[in-house]
């Protein structure tokens, strides 16, 4: 897994138990290009003939949960730009760690694209390993996420 530069300290960020919902929202300061992790070819992938791009973003702070997942995908706006969404744990809190190399994708015509990868989420005492699953319907732009 990609390790963050800050130590995971007790009490630095407490997300509680496994019940926190993952949040997908419009791109904001968390999606800035300066946060894209390098080398870019290791932390970004395209799907659906290049129409969908998934990238890992490191905002550095908060130190225990700085990682977010950037999603560029259809539908396109009136100018031809893809929608831009950011996937976080809760609010602006990101993941403690993301194993971007574990990213797998599948397609189900009734759901759309289905992604899964290994992540770590801050618990009350330490980061907990989990599987993040998110789906993308390119026709509607709907993205749903859950931790397992």
mmCIF file of N, CA and C in Angstrom:
data_model
loop_
_atom_site.group_PDB
_atom_site.id
_atom_site.type_symbol
_atom_site.label_atom_id
_atom_site.label_comp_id
_atom_site.label_asym_id
_atom_site.label_seq_id
_atom_site.Cartn_x
_atom_site.Cartn_y
_atom_site.Cartn_z
ATOM 1 N N UNK A 1 0.831 -1.186 0.000
ATOM 2 C CA UNK A 1 0.000 0.000 0.000
ATOM 3 C C UNK A 1 0.872 1.245 0.000
ATOM 4 N N UNK A 2 0.354 2.327 -0.532
ATOM 5 C CA UNK A 2 1.072 3.592 -0.528
ATOM 6 C C UNK A 2 1.028 4.133 0.876
ATOM 7 N N UNK A 3 2.152 4.403 1.455
ATOM 8 C CA UNK A 3 2.233 4.884 2.820
ATOM 9 C C UNK A 3 2.260 6.403 2.846
ATOM 10 N N UNK A 4 1.483 6.970 3.743
ATOM 11 C CA UNK A 4 1.495 8.415 3.899
ATOM 12 C C UNK A 4 2.745 8.802 4.662
ATOM 13 N N UNK A 5 3.158 10.037 4.515
ATOM 14 C CA UNK A 5 4.391 10.494 5.142
ATOM 15 C C UNK A 5 4.224 10.734 6.635
ATOM 16 N N UNK A 6 3.014 10.977 7.078
ATOM 17 C CA UNK A 6 2.785 11.239 8.504
ATOM 18 C C UNK A 6 2.501 9.934 9.232
ATOM 19 N N UNK A 7 2.931 9.870 10.468
ATOM 20 C CA UNK A 7 2.668 8.686 11.286
ATOM 21 C C UNK A 7 1.193 8.659 11.655
ATOM 22 N N UNK A 8 0.648 7.459 11.746
ATOM 23 C CA UNK A 8 -0.735 7.308 12.152
ATOM 24 C C UNK A 8 -0.764 7.317 13.675
ATOM 25 N N UNK A 9 -1.236 8.413 14.241
ATOM 26 C CA UNK A 9 -1.188 8.584 15.692
ATOM 27 C C UNK A 9 -2.570 8.392 16.296
ATOM 28 N N UNK A 10 -2.587 7.856 17.499
ATOM 29 C CA UNK A 10 -3.829 7.670 18.227
ATOM 30 C C UNK A 10 -4.466 9.027 18.468
ATOM 31 N N UNK A 11 -5.738 9.128 18.156
ATOM 32 C CA UNK A 11 -6.472 10.353 18.440
ATOM 33 C C UNK A 11 -6.278 11.461 17.421
ATOM 34 N N UNK A 12 -5.444 11.266 16.405
ATOM 35 C CA UNK A 12 -5.235 12.325 15.419
ATOM 36 C C UNK A 12 -6.511 12.561 14.623
ATOM 37 N N UNK A 13 -7.089 11.484 14.128
ATOM 38 C CA UNK A 13 -8.372 11.564 13.448
ATOM 39 C C UNK A 13 -9.159 10.348 13.872
ATOM 40 N N UNK A 14 -10.344 10.558 14.364
ATOM 41 C CA UNK A 14 -11.163 9.439 14.782
ATOM 42 C C UNK A 14 -12.398 9.399 13.897
ATOM 43 N N UNK A 15 -12.516 8.316 13.114
ATOM 44 C CA UNK A 15 -13.672 8.148 12.253
ATOM 45 C C UNK A 15 -14.681 7.199 12.858
ATOM 46 N N UNK A 16 -14.354 6.618 13.981
ATOM 47 C CA UNK A 16 -15.300 5.721 14.621
ATOM 48 C C UNK A 16 -15.280 4.358 13.982
ATOM 49 N N UNK A 17 -16.373 3.652 14.130
ATOM 50 C CA UNK A 17 -16.482 2.279 13.659
ATOM 51 C C UNK A 17 -16.663 2.180 12.169
ATOM 52 N N UNK A 18 -17.129 1.004 11.757
ATOM 53 C CA UNK A 18 -17.237 0.698 10.339
ATOM 54 C C UNK A 18 -18.491 1.281 9.698
ATOM 55 N N UNK A 19 -19.276 2.051 10.435
ATOM 56 C CA UNK A 19 -20.543 2.523 9.931
ATOM 57 C C UNK A 19 -20.493 3.801 9.118
ATOM 58 N N UNK A 20 -19.346 4.418 8.951
ATOM 59 C CA UNK A 20 -19.281 5.678 8.220
ATOM 60 C C UNK A 20 -19.506 5.465 6.732
ATOM 61 N N UNK A 21 -20.321 6.322 6.168
ATOM 62 C CA UNK A 21 -20.608 6.245 4.739
ATOM 63 C C UNK A 21 -19.500 6.919 3.951
ATOM 64 N N UNK A 22 -19.260 6.401 2.769
ATOM 65 C CA UNK A 22 -18.311 7.047 1.888
ATOM 66 C C UNK A 22 -19.068 8.144 1.151
ATOM 67 N N UNK A 23 -18.389 9.217 0.875
ATOM 68 C CA UNK A 23 -19.052 10.341 0.239
ATOM 69 C C UNK A 23 -18.424 10.650 -1.103
ATOM 70 N N UNK A 24 -19.291 10.833 -2.082
ATOM 71 C CA UNK A 24 -18.874 11.242 -3.416
ATOM 72 C C UNK A 24 -19.469 12.611 -3.643
ATOM 73 N N UNK A 25 -18.618 13.590 -3.964
ATOM 74 C CA UNK A 25 -19.111 14.932 -4.181
ATOM 75 C C UNK A 25 -18.432 15.582 -5.362
ATOM 76 N N UNK A 26 -18.888 16.774 -5.724
ATOM 77 C CA UNK A 26 -18.250 17.509 -6.814
ATOM 78 C C UNK A 26 -16.795 17.817 -6.474
ATOM 79 N N UNK A 27 -15.979 17.933 -7.475
ATOM 80 C CA UNK A 27 -14.570 18.264 -7.255
ATOM 81 C C UNK A 27 -14.452 19.624 -6.574
ATOM 82 N N UNK A 28 -13.503 19.719 -5.666
ATOM 83 C CA UNK A 28 -13.225 20.938 -4.926
ATOM 84 C C UNK A 28 -11.727 20.984 -4.662
ATOM 85 N N UNK A 29 -11.292 21.615 -3.588
ATOM 86 C CA UNK A 29 -9.860 21.740 -3.287
ATOM 87 C C UNK A 29 -9.175 20.384 -3.170
ATOM 88 N N UNK A 30 -9.919 19.330 -2.832
ATOM 89 C CA UNK A 30 -9.315 18.002 -2.698
ATOM 90 C C UNK A 30 -8.860 17.429 -4.038
ATOM 91 N N UNK A 31 -9.385 17.942 -5.136
ATOM 92 C CA UNK A 31 -9.091 17.371 -6.454
ATOM 93 C C UNK A 31 -8.027 18.142 -7.225
ATOM 94 N N UNK A 32 -7.370 19.110 -6.606
ATOM 95 C CA UNK A 32 -6.374 19.923 -7.291
ATOM 96 C C UNK A 32 -5.229 19.109 -7.872
ATOM 97 N N UNK A 33 -4.752 19.514 -9.022
ATOM 98 C CA UNK A 33 -3.694 18.789 -9.738
ATOM 99 C C UNK A 33 -2.407 18.668 -8.929
ATOM 100 N N UNK A 34 -2.144 19.625 -8.044
ATOM 101 C CA UNK A 34 -0.915 19.551 -7.246
ATOM 102 C C UNK A 34 -0.944 18.373 -6.272
ATOM 103 N N UNK A 35 -2.122 17.801 -6.029
ATOM 104 C CA UNK A 35 -2.246 16.660 -5.134
ATOM 105 C C UNK A 35 -2.118 15.310 -5.826
ATOM 106 N N UNK A 36 -2.068 15.303 -7.160
ATOM 107 C CA UNK A 36 -1.915 14.034 -7.871
ATOM 108 C C UNK A 36 -0.586 13.399 -7.483
ATOM 109 N N UNK A 37 -0.644 12.136 -7.132
ATOM 110 C CA UNK A 37 0.548 11.440 -6.669
ATOM 111 C C UNK A 37 1.389 11.002 -7.862
ATOM 112 N N UNK A 38 2.689 11.173 -7.739
ATOM 113 C CA UNK A 38 3.612 10.782 -8.798
ATOM 114 C C UNK A 38 4.328 9.500 -8.430
ATOM 115 N N UNK A 39 4.773 8.723 -9.362
ATOM 116 C CA UNK A 39 4.612 8.953 -10.797
ATOM 117 C C UNK A 39 3.162 8.736 -11.229
ATOM 118 N N UNK A 40 2.651 9.651 -12.033
ATOM 119 C CA UNK A 40 1.257 9.649 -12.441
ATOM 120 C C UNK A 40 0.839 8.328 -13.067
ATOM 121 N N UNK A 41 1.725 7.719 -13.833
ATOM 122 C CA UNK A 41 1.358 6.462 -14.506
ATOM 123 C C UNK A 41 1.084 5.332 -13.509
ATOM 124 N N UNK A 42 1.563 5.475 -12.262
ATOM 125 C CA UNK A 42 1.311 4.462 -11.238
ATOM 126 C C UNK A 42 0.040 4.728 -10.443
ATOM 127 N N UNK A 43 -0.462 5.965 -10.469
ATOM 128 C CA UNK A 43 -1.585 6.329 -9.618
ATOM 129 C C UNK A 43 -2.766 6.903 -10.387
ATOM 130 N N UNK A 44 -2.854 6.582 -11.656
ATOM 131 C CA UNK A 44 -4.015 6.956 -12.455
ATOM 132 C C UNK A 44 -4.246 5.850 -13.482
ATOM 133 N N UNK A 45 -5.524 5.573 -13.748
ATOM 134 C CA UNK A 45 -5.882 4.561 -14.747
ATOM 135 C C UNK A 45 -7.108 5.018 -15.509
ATOM 136 N N UNK A 46 -7.200 4.574 -16.751
ATOM 137 C CA UNK A 46 -8.368 4.903 -17.554
ATOM 138 C C UNK A 46 -9.152 3.632 -17.865
ATOM 139 N N UNK A 47 -10.452 3.829 -18.110
ATOM 140 C CA UNK A 47 -11.377 2.745 -18.411
ATOM 141 C C UNK A 47 -12.340 3.232 -19.474
ATOM 142 N N UNK A 48 -13.098 2.313 -20.050
ATOM 143 C CA UNK A 48 -14.129 2.645 -21.038
ATOM 144 C C UNK A 48 -13.541 3.477 -22.177
ATOM 145 N N UNK A 49 -12.484 2.936 -22.784
ATOM 146 C CA UNK A 49 -11.816 3.585 -23.918
ATOM 147 C C UNK A 49 -11.358 5.006 -23.595
ATOM 148 N N UNK A 50 -10.892 5.225 -22.368
ATOM 149 C CA UNK A 50 -10.362 6.527 -21.963
ATOM 150 C C UNK A 50 -11.400 7.527 -21.497
ATOM 151 N N UNK A 51 -12.674 7.163 -21.517
ATOM 152 C CA UNK A 51 -13.715 8.097 -21.087
ATOM 153 C C UNK A 51 -13.750 8.283 -19.575
ATOM 154 N N UNK A 52 -13.275 7.267 -18.842
ATOM 155 C CA UNK A 52 -13.283 7.303 -17.379
ATOM 156 C C UNK A 52 -11.836 7.279 -16.888
ATOM 157 N N UNK A 53 -11.502 8.189 -15.984
ATOM 158 C CA UNK A 53 -10.178 8.209 -15.370
ATOM 159 C C UNK A 53 -10.345 8.185 -13.850
ATOM 160 N N UNK A 54 -9.583 7.301 -13.206
ATOM 161 C CA UNK A 54 -9.536 7.202 -11.751
ATOM 162 C C UNK A 54 -8.110 7.566 -11.337
ATOM 163 N N UNK A 55 -7.962 8.467 -10.375
ATOM 164 C CA UNK A 55 -6.630 8.889 -9.927
ATOM 165 C C UNK A 55 -6.623 9.026 -8.405
ATOM 166 N N UNK A 56 -5.442 8.869 -7.833
ATOM 167 C CA UNK A 56 -5.268 9.011 -6.393
ATOM 168 C C UNK A 56 -4.685 10.393 -6.101
ATOM 169 N N UNK A 57 -5.282 11.066 -5.117
ATOM 170 C CA UNK A 57 -4.872 12.413 -4.734
ATOM 171 C C UNK A 57 -4.445 12.408 -3.267
ATOM 172 N N UNK A 58 -3.319 13.033 -2.972
ATOM 173 C CA UNK A 58 -2.809 13.154 -1.602
ATOM 174 C C UNK A 58 -2.827 14.635 -1.213
ATOM 175 N N UNK A 59 -3.684 15.002 -0.275
ATOM 176 C CA UNK A 59 -3.786 16.394 0.177
ATOM 177 C C UNK A 59 -2.873 16.664 1.369
ATOM 178 N N UNK A 60 -2.097 15.700 1.804
ATOM 179 C CA UNK A 60 -1.112 15.788 2.879
ATOM 180 C C UNK A 60 -1.765 15.899 4.260
ATOM 181 N N UNK A 61 -2.740 16.735 4.416
ATOM 182 C CA UNK A 61 -3.436 16.899 5.691
ATOM 183 C C UNK A 61 -4.896 16.519 5.527
ATOM 184 N N UNK A 62 -5.555 16.027 6.543
ATOM 185 C CA UNK A 62 -4.959 15.646 7.810
ATOM 186 C C UNK A 62 -4.032 14.454 7.628
ATOM 187 N N UNK A 63 -2.954 14.440 8.376
ATOM 188 C CA UNK A 63 -1.891 13.461 8.192
ATOM 189 C C UNK A 63 -2.328 12.017 8.249
ATOM 190 N N UNK A 64 -3.360 11.706 9.014
ATOM 191 C CA UNK A 64 -3.793 10.317 9.156
ATOM 192 C C UNK A 64 -4.807 9.898 8.098
ATOM 193 N N UNK A 65 -5.320 10.846 7.319
ATOM 194 C CA UNK A 65 -6.332 10.492 6.313
ATOM 195 C C UNK A 65 -6.353 11.478 5.141
ATOM 196 N N UNK A 66 -5.217 11.596 4.425
ATOM 197 C CA UNK A 66 -5.118 12.610 3.382
ATOM 198 C C UNK A 66 -5.474 12.170 1.959
ATOM 199 N N UNK A 67 -5.801 10.890 1.757
ATOM 200 C CA UNK A 67 -5.948 10.365 0.398
ATOM 201 C C UNK A 67 -7.401 10.348 -0.062
ATOM 202 N N UNK A 68 -7.608 10.783 -1.310
ATOM 203 C CA UNK A 68 -8.932 10.833 -1.917
ATOM 204 C C UNK A 68 -8.843 10.235 -3.318
ATOM 205 N N UNK A 69 -9.979 9.785 -3.835
ATOM 206 C CA UNK A 69 -10.015 9.193 -5.167
ATOM 207 C C UNK A 69 -10.750 10.139 -6.100
ATOM 208 N N UNK A 70 -10.070 10.537 -7.164
ATOM 209 C CA UNK A 70 -10.605 11.437 -8.176
ATOM 210 C C UNK A 70 -11.236 10.603 -9.282
ATOM 211 N N UNK A 71 -12.456 10.978 -9.691
ATOM 212 C CA UNK A 71 -13.175 10.255 -10.737
ATOM 213 C C UNK A 71 -13.608 11.251 -11.809
ATOM 214 N N UNK A 72 -13.085 11.091 -13.010
ATOM 215 C CA UNK A 72 -13.515 11.878 -14.176
ATOM 216 C C UNK A 72 -14.273 10.925 -15.080
ATOM 217 N N UNK A 73 -15.514 11.290 -15.435
ATOM 218 C CA UNK A 73 -16.322 10.354 -16.212
ATOM 219 C C UNK A 73 -17.466 11.043 -16.933
ATOM 220 N N UNK A 74 -18.061 10.339 -17.914
ATOM 221 C CA UNK A 74 -19.327 10.824 -18.459
ATOM 222 C C UNK A 74 -20.365 10.840 -17.341
ATOM 223 N N UNK A 75 -21.405 11.614 -17.484
ATOM 224 C CA UNK A 75 -21.804 12.332 -18.680
ATOM 225 C C UNK A 75 -21.011 13.617 -18.879
ATOM 226 N N UNK A 76 -21.073 14.106 -20.095
ATOM 227 C CA UNK A 76 -20.370 15.323 -20.482
ATOM 228 C C UNK A 76 -21.300 16.523 -20.348
ATOM 229 N N UNK A 77 -20.724 17.690 -20.018
ATOM 230 C CA UNK A 77 -21.546 18.894 -19.952
ATOM 231 C C UNK A 77 -21.686 19.523 -21.331
ATOM 232 N N UNK A 78 -22.325 20.677 -21.389
ATOM 233 C CA UNK A 78 -22.591 21.341 -22.682
ATOM 234 C C UNK A 78 -21.324 21.775 -23.403
ATOM 235 N N UNK A 79 -20.205 21.862 -22.691
ATOM 236 C CA UNK A 79 -18.932 22.219 -23.314
ATOM 237 C C UNK A 79 -18.093 20.995 -23.673
ATOM 238 N N UNK A 80 -18.588 19.804 -23.322
ATOM 239 C CA UNK A 80 -17.867 18.583 -23.636
ATOM 240 C C UNK A 80 -16.948 18.087 -22.538
ATOM 241 N N UNK A 81 -17.002 18.708 -21.354
ATOM 242 C CA UNK A 81 -16.162 18.277 -20.236
ATOM 243 C C UNK A 81 -16.841 17.142 -19.475
ATOM 244 N N UNK A 82 -16.032 16.209 -18.989
ATOM 245 C CA UNK A 82 -16.555 15.116 -18.172
ATOM 246 C C UNK A 82 -16.931 15.635 -16.783
ATOM 247 N N UNK A 83 -17.792 14.909 -16.102
ATOM 248 C CA UNK A 83 -18.057 15.253 -14.705
ATOM 249 C C UNK A 83 -16.807 14.951 -13.884
ATOM 250 N N UNK A 84 -16.609 15.718 -12.839
ATOM 251 C CA UNK A 84 -15.472 15.540 -11.938
ATOM 252 C C UNK A 84 -16.029 15.298 -10.546
ATOM 253 N N UNK A 85 -15.671 14.148 -9.950
ATOM 254 C CA UNK A 85 -16.137 13.791 -8.616
ATOM 255 C C UNK A 85 -14.960 13.365 -7.757
ATOM 256 N N UNK A 86 -15.100 13.563 -6.451
ATOM 257 C CA UNK A 86 -14.063 13.165 -5.499
ATOM 258 C C UNK A 86 -14.705 12.226 -4.476
ATOM 259 N N UNK A 87 -14.023 11.116 -4.215
ATOM 260 C CA UNK A 87 -14.518 10.095 -3.289
ATOM 261 C C UNK A 87 -13.667 10.139 -2.025
ATOM 262 N N UNK A 88 -14.323 10.364 -0.888
ATOM 263 C CA UNK A 88 -13.654 10.474 0.407
ATOM 264 C C UNK A 88 -14.351 9.558 1.404
ATOM 265 N N UNK A 89 -13.786 9.452 2.595
ATOM 266 C CA UNK A 89 -14.408 8.623 3.622
ATOM 267 C C UNK A 89 -15.642 9.318 4.175
ATOM 268 N N UNK A 90 -15.450 10.540 4.657
ATOM 269 C CA UNK A 90 -16.553 11.285 5.249
ATOM 270 C C UNK A 90 -16.210 12.765 5.198
ATOM 271 N N UNK A 91 -17.086 13.549 4.639
ATOM 272 C CA UNK A 91 -16.794 14.976 4.509
ATOM 273 C C UNK A 91 -15.505 15.163 3.731
ATOM 274 N N UNK A 92 -14.578 15.894 4.299
ATOM 275 C CA UNK A 92 -13.294 16.112 3.625
ATOM 276 C C UNK A 92 -12.207 15.178 4.146
ATOM 277 N N UNK A 93 -12.564 14.223 5.006
ATOM 278 C CA UNK A 93 -11.595 13.241 5.506
ATOM 279 C C UNK A 93 -11.402 12.148 4.466
ATOM 280 N N UNK A 94 -10.146 11.896 4.159
ATOM 281 C CA UNK A 94 -9.833 10.887 3.172
ATOM 282 C C UNK A 94 -9.475 9.553 3.802
ATOM 283 N N UNK A 95 -8.801 8.745 3.027
ATOM 284 C CA UNK A 95 -8.364 7.428 3.453
ATOM 285 C C UNK A 95 -6.973 7.534 4.063
ATOM 286 N N UNK A 96 -6.672 6.649 5.010
ATOM 287 C CA UNK A 96 -5.348 6.617 5.614
ATOM 288 C C UNK A 96 -4.335 6.049 4.624
ATOM 289 N N UNK A 97 -4.776 5.129 3.788
ATOM 290 C CA UNK A 97 -3.900 4.494 2.810
ATOM 291 C C UNK A 97 -4.761 3.904 1.711
ATOM 292 N N UNK A 98 -4.228 3.843 0.516
ATOM 293 C CA UNK A 98 -4.918 3.256 -0.625
ATOM 294 C C UNK A 98 -3.916 2.427 -1.407
ATOM 295 N N UNK A 99 -4.236 1.178 -1.651
ATOM 296 C CA UNK A 99 -3.404 0.315 -2.482
ATOM 297 C C UNK A 99 -3.920 0.446 -3.915
ATOM 298 N N UNK A 100 -3.446 1.479 -4.599
ATOM 299 C CA UNK A 100 -3.954 1.773 -5.946
ATOM 300 C C UNK A 100 -3.662 0.626 -6.909
ATOM 301 N N UNK A 101 -2.586 -0.089 -6.675
ATOM 302 C CA UNK A 101 -2.253 -1.233 -7.523
ATOM 303 C C UNK A 101 -3.267 -2.360 -7.445
ATOM 304 N N UNK A 102 -4.083 -2.371 -6.391
ATOM 305 C CA UNK A 102 -5.099 -3.419 -6.250
ATOM 306 C C UNK A 102 -6.399 -3.082 -6.977
ATOM 307 N N UNK A 103 -6.476 -1.902 -7.608
ATOM 308 C CA UNK A 103 -7.695 -1.471 -8.285
ATOM 309 C C UNK A 103 -8.106 -2.475 -9.356
ATOM 310 N N UNK A 104 -9.318 -2.988 -9.218
ATOM 311 C CA UNK A 104 -9.892 -3.899 -10.204
ATOM 312 C C UNK A 104 -11.190 -3.294 -10.705
ATOM 313 N N UNK A 105 -11.494 -3.556 -11.961
ATOM 314 C CA UNK A 105 -12.724 -3.038 -12.550
ATOM 315 C C UNK A 105 -13.469 -4.158 -13.250
ATOM 316 N N UNK A 106 -14.784 -4.039 -13.221
ATOM 317 C CA UNK A 106 -15.652 -4.986 -13.901
ATOM 318 C C UNK A 106 -16.812 -4.181 -14.478
ATOM 319 N N UNK A 107 -17.612 -4.824 -15.304
ATOM 320 C CA UNK A 107 -18.752 -4.135 -15.900
ATOM 321 C C UNK A 107 -19.968 -5.034 -15.824
ATOM 322 N N UNK A 108 -21.070 -4.457 -15.379
ATOM 323 C CA UNK A 108 -22.363 -5.132 -15.356
ATOM 324 C C UNK A 108 -23.335 -4.181 -16.039
ATOM 325 N N UNK A 109 -23.958 -4.595 -17.154
ATOM 326 C CA UNK A 109 -24.844 -3.682 -17.886
ATOM 327 C C UNK A 109 -25.983 -3.116 -17.042
ATOM 328 N N UNK A 110 -26.409 -3.824 -15.996
ATOM 329 C CA UNK A 110 -27.495 -3.322 -15.160
ATOM 330 C C UNK A 110 -27.022 -2.334 -14.101
ATOM 331 N N UNK A 111 -25.695 -2.273 -13.864
ATOM 332 C CA UNK A 111 -25.134 -1.381 -12.839
ATOM 333 C C UNK A 111 -24.223 -0.331 -13.456
ATOM 334 N N UNK A 112 -23.351 -0.770 -14.338
ATOM 335 C CA UNK A 112 -22.320 0.082 -14.923
ATOM 336 C C UNK A 112 -20.954 -0.453 -14.549
ATOM 337 N N UNK A 113 -19.972 0.430 -14.470
ATOM 338 C CA UNK A 113 -18.632 0.024 -14.071
ATOM 339 C C UNK A 113 -18.604 -0.216 -12.565
ATOM 340 N N UNK A 114 -17.885 -1.260 -12.170
ATOM 341 C CA UNK A 114 -17.759 -1.618 -10.758
ATOM 342 C C UNK A 114 -16.271 -1.650 -10.440
ATOM 343 N N UNK A 115 -15.865 -0.866 -9.446
ATOM 344 C CA UNK A 115 -14.456 -0.781 -9.050
ATOM 345 C C UNK A 115 -14.306 -1.297 -7.630
ATOM 346 N N UNK A 116 -13.162 -1.924 -7.354
ATOM 347 C CA UNK A 116 -12.854 -2.344 -5.991
ATOM 348 C C UNK A 116 -11.355 -2.227 -5.769
ATOM 349 N N UNK A 117 -10.974 -1.764 -4.572
ATOM 350 C CA UNK A 117 -9.567 -1.685 -4.207
ATOM 351 C C UNK A 117 -9.419 -1.704 -2.695
ATOM 352 N N UNK A 118 -8.209 -2.047 -2.251
ATOM 353 C CA UNK A 118 -7.910 -2.124 -0.820
ATOM 354 C C UNK A 118 -7.566 -0.732 -0.295
ATOM 355 N N UNK A 119 -8.146 -0.399 0.861
ATOM 356 C CA UNK A 119 -7.900 0.887 1.503
ATOM 357 C C UNK A 119 -7.710 0.658 2.997
ATOM 358 N N UNK A 120 -7.226 1.691 3.672
ATOM 359 C CA UNK A 120 -7.164 1.699 5.130
ATOM 360 C C UNK A 120 -7.886 2.964 5.583
ATOM 361 N N UNK A 121 -8.729 2.794 6.600
ATOM 362 C CA UNK A 121 -9.543 3.879 7.131
ATOM 363 C C UNK A 121 -9.208 4.034 8.610
ATOM 364 N N UNK A 122 -9.022 5.283 9.055
ATOM 365 C CA UNK A 122 -8.715 5.513 10.463
ATOM 366 C C UNK A 122 -9.880 5.084 11.335
ATOM 367 N N UNK A 123 -9.565 4.240 12.309
ATOM 368 C CA UNK A 123 -10.522 3.845 13.332
ATOM 369 C C UNK A 123 -10.217 4.630 14.593
ATOM 370 N N UNK A 124 -10.809 4.244 15.712
ATOM 371 C CA UNK A 124 -10.584 4.969 16.957
ATOM 372 C C UNK A 124 -9.131 4.932 17.429
ATOM 373 N N UNK A 125 -8.411 3.844 17.101
ATOM 374 C CA UNK A 125 -7.047 3.694 17.588
ATOM 375 C C UNK A 125 -6.028 3.618 16.460
ATOM 376 N N UNK A 126 -6.373 2.937 15.393
ATOM 377 C CA UNK A 126 -5.429 2.761 14.290
ATOM 378 C C UNK A 126 -6.188 2.597 12.978
ATOM 379 N N UNK A 127 -5.441 2.573 11.885
ATOM 380 C CA UNK A 127 -6.055 2.402 10.574
ATOM 381 C C UNK A 127 -6.480 0.954 10.399
ATOM 382 N N UNK A 128 -7.675 0.775 9.844
ATOM 383 C CA UNK A 128 -8.240 -0.547 9.619
ATOM 384 C C UNK A 128 -8.259 -0.846 8.134
ATOM 385 N N UNK A 129 -7.838 -2.044 7.747
ATOM 386 C CA UNK A 129 -7.880 -2.457 6.351
ATOM 387 C C UNK A 129 -9.300 -2.784 5.924
ATOM 388 N N UNK A 130 -9.694 -2.281 4.768
ATOM 389 C CA UNK A 130 -11.047 -2.497 4.239
ATOM 390 C C UNK A 130 -10.973 -2.618 2.725
ATOM 391 N N UNK A 131 -12.056 -3.054 2.132
ATOM 392 C CA UNK A 131 -12.199 -3.060 0.677
ATOM 393 C C UNK A 131 -13.188 -1.961 0.319
ATOM 394 N N UNK A 132 -12.811 -1.084 -0.598
ATOM 395 C CA UNK A 132 -13.689 -0.030 -1.083
ATOM 396 C C UNK A 132 -14.273 -0.483 -2.405
ATOM 397 N N UNK A 133 -15.586 -0.424 -2.518
ATOM 398 C CA UNK A 133 -16.273 -0.763 -3.761
ATOM 399 C C UNK A 133 -17.068 0.462 -4.182
ATOM 400 N N UNK A 134 -16.915 0.858 -5.444
ATOM 401 C CA UNK A 134 -17.756 1.938 -5.947
ATOM 402 C C UNK A 134 -18.196 1.628 -7.363
ATOM 403 N N UNK A 135 -19.390 2.097 -7.688
ATOM 404 C CA UNK A 135 -19.965 1.857 -9.003
ATOM 405 C C UNK A 135 -20.167 3.186 -9.712
ATOM 406 N N UNK A 136 -20.125 3.130 -11.024
ATOM 407 C CA UNK A 136 -20.287 4.323 -11.849
ATOM 408 C C UNK A 136 -21.223 4.014 -13.003
ATOM 409 N N UNK A 137 -22.314 4.741 -13.078
ATOM 410 C CA UNK A 137 -23.230 4.652 -14.206
ATOM 411 C C UNK A 137 -22.900 5.830 -15.119
ATOM 412 N N UNK A 138 -22.279 5.555 -16.248
ATOM 413 C CA UNK A 138 -21.833 6.633 -17.135
ATOM 414 C C UNK A 138 -22.990 7.392 -17.774
ATOM 415 N N UNK A 139 -24.127 6.748 -17.958
ATOM 416 C CA UNK A 139 -25.272 7.422 -18.579
ATOM 417 C C UNK A 139 -25.853 8.489 -17.651
ATOM 418 N N UNK A 140 -26.001 8.149 -16.367
ATOM 419 C CA UNK A 140 -26.601 9.089 -15.420
ATOM 420 C C UNK A 140 -25.556 9.885 -14.638
ATOM 421 N N UNK A 141 -24.330 9.358 -14.544
ATOM 422 C CA UNK A 141 -23.294 9.985 -13.735
ATOM 423 C C UNK A 141 -23.329 9.566 -12.280
ATOM 424 N N UNK A 142 -24.284 8.706 -11.920
ATOM 425 C CA UNK A 142 -24.417 8.278 -10.526
ATOM 426 C C UNK A 142 -23.211 7.437 -10.098
ATOM 427 N N UNK A 143 -22.710 7.754 -8.905
ATOM 428 C CA UNK A 143 -21.599 7.002 -8.311
ATOM 429 C C UNK A 143 -22.019 6.639 -6.893
ATOM 430 N N UNK A 144 -21.898 5.358 -6.567
ATOM 431 C CA UNK A 144 -22.221 4.879 -5.220
ATOM 432 C C UNK A 144 -21.004 4.149 -4.685
ATOM 433 N N UNK A 145 -20.746 4.316 -3.374
ATOM 434 C CA UNK A 145 -19.560 3.715 -2.768
ATOM 435 C C UNK A 145 -19.908 3.070 -1.439
ATOM 436 N N UNK A 146 -19.150 2.021 -1.110
ATOM 437 C CA UNK A 146 -19.325 1.356 0.181
ATOM 438 C C UNK A 146 -18.011 0.706 0.596
ATOM 439 N N UNK A 147 -17.840 0.593 1.900
ATOM 440 C CA UNK A 147 -16.679 -0.100 2.463
ATOM 441 C C UNK A 147 -17.123 -1.483 2.918
ATOM 442 N N UNK A 148 -16.247 -2.441 2.716
ATOM 443 C CA UNK A 148 -16.526 -3.810 3.191
ATOM 444 C C UNK A 148 -15.482 -4.197 4.188
#
